[in-house]
mmCIF file of N, CA and C in Angstrom:
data_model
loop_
_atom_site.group_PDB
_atom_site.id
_atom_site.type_symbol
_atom_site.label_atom_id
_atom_site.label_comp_id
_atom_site.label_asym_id
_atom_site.label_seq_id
_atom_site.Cartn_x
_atom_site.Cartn_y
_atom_site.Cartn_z
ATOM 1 N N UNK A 1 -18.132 11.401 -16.139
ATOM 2 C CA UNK A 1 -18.159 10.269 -15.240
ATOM 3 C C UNK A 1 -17.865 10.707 -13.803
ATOM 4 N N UNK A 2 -17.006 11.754 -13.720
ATOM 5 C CA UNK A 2 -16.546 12.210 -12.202
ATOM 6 C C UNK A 2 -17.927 13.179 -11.269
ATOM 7 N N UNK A 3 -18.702 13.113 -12.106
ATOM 8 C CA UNK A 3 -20.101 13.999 -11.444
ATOM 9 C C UNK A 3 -20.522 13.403 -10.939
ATOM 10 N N UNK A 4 -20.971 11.484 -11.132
ATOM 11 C CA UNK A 4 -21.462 10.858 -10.401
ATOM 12 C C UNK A 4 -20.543 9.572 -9.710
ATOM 13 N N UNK A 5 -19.101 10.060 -9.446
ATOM 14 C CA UNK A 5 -18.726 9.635 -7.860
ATOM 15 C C UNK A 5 -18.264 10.724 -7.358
ATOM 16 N N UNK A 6 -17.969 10.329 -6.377
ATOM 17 C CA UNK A 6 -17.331 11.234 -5.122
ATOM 18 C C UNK A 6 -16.497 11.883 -5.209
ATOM 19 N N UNK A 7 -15.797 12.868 -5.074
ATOM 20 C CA UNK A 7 -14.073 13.423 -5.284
ATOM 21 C C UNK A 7 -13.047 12.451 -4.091
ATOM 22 N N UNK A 8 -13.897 11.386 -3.209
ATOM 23 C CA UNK A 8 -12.849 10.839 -2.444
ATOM 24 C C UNK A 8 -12.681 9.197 -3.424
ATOM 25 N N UNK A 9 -13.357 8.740 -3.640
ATOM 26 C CA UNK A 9 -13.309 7.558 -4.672
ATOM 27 C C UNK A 9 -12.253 8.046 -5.490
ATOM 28 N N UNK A 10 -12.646 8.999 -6.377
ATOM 29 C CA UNK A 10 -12.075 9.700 -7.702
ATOM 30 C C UNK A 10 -10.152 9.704 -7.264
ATOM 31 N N UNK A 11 -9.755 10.183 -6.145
ATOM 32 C CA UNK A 11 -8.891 10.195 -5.493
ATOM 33 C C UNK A 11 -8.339 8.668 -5.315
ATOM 34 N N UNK A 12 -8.959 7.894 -4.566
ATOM 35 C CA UNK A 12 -8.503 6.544 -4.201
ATOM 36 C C UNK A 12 -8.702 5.932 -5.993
ATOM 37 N N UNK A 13 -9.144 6.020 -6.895
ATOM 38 C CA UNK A 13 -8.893 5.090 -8.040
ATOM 39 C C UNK A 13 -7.504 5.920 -8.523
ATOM 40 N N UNK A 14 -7.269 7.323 -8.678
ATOM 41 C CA UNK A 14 -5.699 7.518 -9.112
ATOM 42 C C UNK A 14 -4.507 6.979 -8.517
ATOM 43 N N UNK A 15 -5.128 7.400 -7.289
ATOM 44 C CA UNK A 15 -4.027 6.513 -6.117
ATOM 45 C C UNK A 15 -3.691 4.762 -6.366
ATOM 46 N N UNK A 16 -4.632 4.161 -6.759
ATOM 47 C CA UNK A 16 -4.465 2.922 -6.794
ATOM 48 C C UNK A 16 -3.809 2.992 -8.339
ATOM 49 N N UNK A 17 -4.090 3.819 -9.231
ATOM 50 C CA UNK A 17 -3.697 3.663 -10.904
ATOM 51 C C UNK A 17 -2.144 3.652 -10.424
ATOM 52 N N UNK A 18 -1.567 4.916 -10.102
ATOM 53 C CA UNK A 18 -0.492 5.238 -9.760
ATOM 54 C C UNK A 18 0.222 4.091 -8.817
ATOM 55 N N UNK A 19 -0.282 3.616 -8.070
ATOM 56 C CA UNK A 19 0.561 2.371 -7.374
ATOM 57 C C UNK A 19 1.036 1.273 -8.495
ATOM 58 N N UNK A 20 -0.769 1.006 -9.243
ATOM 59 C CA UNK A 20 -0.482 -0.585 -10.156
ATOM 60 C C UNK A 20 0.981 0.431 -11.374
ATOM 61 N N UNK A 21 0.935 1.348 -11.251
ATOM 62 C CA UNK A 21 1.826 1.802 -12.660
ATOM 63 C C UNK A 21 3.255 1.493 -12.053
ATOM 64 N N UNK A 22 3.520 2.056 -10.846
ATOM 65 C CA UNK A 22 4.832 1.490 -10.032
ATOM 66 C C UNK A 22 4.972 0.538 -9.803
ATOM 67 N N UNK A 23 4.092 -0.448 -9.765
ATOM 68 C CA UNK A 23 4.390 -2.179 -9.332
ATOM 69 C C UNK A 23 5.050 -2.457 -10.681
ATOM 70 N N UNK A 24 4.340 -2.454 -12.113
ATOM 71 C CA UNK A 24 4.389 -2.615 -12.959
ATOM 72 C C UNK A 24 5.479 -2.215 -13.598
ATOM 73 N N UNK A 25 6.206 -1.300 -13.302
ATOM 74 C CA UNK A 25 7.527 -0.296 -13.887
ATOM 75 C C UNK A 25 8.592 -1.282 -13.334
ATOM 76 N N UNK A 26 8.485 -1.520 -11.637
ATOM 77 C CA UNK A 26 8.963 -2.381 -10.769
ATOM 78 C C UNK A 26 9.116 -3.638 -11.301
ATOM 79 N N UNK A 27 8.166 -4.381 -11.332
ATOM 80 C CA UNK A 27 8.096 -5.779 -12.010
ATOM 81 C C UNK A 27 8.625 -6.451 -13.030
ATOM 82 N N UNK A 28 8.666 -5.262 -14.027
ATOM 83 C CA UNK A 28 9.405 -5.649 -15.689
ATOM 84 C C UNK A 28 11.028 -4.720 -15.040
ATOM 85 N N UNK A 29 11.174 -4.616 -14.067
ATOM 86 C CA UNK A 29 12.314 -4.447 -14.118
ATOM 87 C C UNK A 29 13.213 -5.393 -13.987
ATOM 88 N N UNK A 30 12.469 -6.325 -12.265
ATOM 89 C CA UNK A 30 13.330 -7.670 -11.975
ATOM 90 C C UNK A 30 12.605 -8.703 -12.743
ATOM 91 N N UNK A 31 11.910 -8.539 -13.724
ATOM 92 C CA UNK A 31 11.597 -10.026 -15.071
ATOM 93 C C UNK A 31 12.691 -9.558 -15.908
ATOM 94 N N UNK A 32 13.288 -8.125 -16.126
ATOM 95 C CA UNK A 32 14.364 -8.012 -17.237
ATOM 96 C C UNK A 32 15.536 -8.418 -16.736
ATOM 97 N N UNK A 33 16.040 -8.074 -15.130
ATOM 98 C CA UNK A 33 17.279 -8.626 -14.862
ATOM 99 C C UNK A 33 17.292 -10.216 -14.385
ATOM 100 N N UNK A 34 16.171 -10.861 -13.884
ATOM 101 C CA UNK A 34 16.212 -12.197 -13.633
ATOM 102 C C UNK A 34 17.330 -13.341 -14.634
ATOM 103 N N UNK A 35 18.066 -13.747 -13.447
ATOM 104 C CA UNK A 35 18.972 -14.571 -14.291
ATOM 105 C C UNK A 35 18.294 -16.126 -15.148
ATOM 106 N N UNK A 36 17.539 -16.358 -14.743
ATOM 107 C CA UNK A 36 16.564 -17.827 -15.256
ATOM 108 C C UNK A 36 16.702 -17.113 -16.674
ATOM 109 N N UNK A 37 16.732 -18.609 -17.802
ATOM 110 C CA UNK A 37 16.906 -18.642 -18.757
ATOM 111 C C UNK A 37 16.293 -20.112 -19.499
ATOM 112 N N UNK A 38 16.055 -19.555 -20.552
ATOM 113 C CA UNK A 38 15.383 -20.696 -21.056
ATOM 114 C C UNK A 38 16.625 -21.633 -21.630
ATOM 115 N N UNK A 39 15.738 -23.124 -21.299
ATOM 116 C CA UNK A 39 16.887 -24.474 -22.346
ATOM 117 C C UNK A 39 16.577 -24.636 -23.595
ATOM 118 N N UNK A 40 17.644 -25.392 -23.813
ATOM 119 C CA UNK A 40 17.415 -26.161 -25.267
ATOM 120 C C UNK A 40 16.339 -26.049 -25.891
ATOM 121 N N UNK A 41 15.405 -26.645 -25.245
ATOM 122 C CA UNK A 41 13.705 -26.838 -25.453
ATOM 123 C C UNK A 41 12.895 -26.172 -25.016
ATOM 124 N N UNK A 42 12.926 -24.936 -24.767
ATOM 125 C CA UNK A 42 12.418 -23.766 -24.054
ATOM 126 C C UNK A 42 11.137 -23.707 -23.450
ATOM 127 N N UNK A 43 12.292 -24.671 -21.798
ATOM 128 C CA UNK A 43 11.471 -25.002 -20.815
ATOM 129 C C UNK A 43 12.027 -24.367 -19.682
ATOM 130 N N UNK A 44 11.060 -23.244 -18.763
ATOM 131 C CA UNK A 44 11.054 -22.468 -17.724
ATOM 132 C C UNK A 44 11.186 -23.554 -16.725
ATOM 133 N N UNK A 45 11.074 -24.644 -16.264
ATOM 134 C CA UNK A 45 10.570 -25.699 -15.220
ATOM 135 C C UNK A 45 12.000 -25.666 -14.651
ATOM 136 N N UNK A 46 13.278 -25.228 -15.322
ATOM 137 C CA UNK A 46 14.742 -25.484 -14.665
ATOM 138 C C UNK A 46 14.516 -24.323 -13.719
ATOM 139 N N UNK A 47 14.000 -23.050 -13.578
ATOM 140 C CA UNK A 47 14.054 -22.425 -12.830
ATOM 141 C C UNK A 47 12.492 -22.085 -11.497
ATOM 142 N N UNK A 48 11.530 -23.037 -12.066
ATOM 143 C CA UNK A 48 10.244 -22.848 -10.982
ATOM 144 C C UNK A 48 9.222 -22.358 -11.919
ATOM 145 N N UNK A 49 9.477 -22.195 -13.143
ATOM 146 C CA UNK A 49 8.257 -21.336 -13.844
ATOM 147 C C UNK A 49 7.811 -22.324 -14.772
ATOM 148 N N UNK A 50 6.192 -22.287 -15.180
ATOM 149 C CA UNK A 50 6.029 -22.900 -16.354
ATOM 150 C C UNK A 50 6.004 -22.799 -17.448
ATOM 151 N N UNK A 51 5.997 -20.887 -17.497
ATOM 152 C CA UNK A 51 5.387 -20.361 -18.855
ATOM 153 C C UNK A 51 6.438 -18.909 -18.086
ATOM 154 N N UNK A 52 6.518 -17.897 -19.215
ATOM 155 C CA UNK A 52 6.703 -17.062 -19.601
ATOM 156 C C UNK A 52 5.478 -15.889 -18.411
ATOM 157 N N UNK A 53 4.667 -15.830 -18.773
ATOM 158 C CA UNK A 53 3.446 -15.291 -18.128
ATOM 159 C C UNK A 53 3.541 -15.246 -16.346
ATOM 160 N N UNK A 54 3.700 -16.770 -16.544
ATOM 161 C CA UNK A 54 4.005 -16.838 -14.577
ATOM 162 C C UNK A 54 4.977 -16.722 -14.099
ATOM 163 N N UNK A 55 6.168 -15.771 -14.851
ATOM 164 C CA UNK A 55 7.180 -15.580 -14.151
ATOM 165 C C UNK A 55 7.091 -13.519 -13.909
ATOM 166 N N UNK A 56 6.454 -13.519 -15.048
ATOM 167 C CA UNK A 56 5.981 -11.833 -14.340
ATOM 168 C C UNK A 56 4.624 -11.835 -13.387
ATOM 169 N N UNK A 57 3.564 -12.688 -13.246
ATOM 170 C CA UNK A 57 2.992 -12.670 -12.434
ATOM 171 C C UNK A 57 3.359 -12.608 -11.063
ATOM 172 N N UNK A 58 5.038 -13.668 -10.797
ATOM 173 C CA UNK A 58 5.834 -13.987 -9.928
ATOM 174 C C UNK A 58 6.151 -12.206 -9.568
ATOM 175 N N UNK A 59 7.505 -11.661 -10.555
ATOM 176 C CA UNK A 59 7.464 -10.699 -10.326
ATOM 177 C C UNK A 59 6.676 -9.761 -9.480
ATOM 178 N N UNK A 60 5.466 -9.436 -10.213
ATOM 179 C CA UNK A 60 4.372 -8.486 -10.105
ATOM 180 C C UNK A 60 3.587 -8.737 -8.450
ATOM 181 N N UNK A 61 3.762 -9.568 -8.379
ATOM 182 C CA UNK A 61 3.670 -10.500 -6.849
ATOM 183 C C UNK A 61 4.376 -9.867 -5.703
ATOM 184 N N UNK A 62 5.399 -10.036 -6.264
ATOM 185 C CA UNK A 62 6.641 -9.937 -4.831
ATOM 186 C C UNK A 62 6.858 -8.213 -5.024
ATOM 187 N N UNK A 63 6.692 -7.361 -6.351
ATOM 188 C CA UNK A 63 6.906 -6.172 -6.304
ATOM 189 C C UNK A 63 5.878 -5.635 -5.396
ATOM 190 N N UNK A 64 4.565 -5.998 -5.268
ATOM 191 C CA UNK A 64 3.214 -5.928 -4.401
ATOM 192 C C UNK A 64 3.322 -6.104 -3.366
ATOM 193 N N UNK A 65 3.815 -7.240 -2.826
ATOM 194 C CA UNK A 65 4.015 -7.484 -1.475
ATOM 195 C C UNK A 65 4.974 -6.230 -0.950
ATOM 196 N N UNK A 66 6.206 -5.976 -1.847
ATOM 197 C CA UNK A 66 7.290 -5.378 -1.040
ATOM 198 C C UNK A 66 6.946 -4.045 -0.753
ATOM 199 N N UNK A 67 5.975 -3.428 -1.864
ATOM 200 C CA UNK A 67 5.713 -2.274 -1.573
ATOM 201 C C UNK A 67 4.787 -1.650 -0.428
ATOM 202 N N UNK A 68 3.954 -2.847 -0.522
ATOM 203 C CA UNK A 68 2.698 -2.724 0.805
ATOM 204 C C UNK A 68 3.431 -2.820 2.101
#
């Protein structure tokens, strides 16, 4: 596959692998220490989230922003 792109592409897709792998390392770090907790009825809405999913998206978000 690397014969037919460039060696500078080839470069910029590791570079970008290697970033999303640090956002990602980053991200499940502050979704593991985040104090929000689920209720009774295991509903995220006490803390801003609706689901499970959109609170690492949240994460994965702000780890992105901070790094750029």
């Amino acid at each position: 596959m690397s014969e037919y792109l460039s060696p500078a592409i080839v470069k910029l897709l590791k570079l970008m692998f290697k970033i999303m792998f640090v956002a990602h390392l980053a991200s499940c770090f502050w979704f593991a220490i985040n104090s929000c907790t689920r209720d009774a009825v295991d509903n995220w809405k006490i803390c801003g989230f609706t689901n499970l999913p959109s609170q690492y998206v949240t994460s994965f978000y702000f780890t992105i922003a901070t790094m750029m």
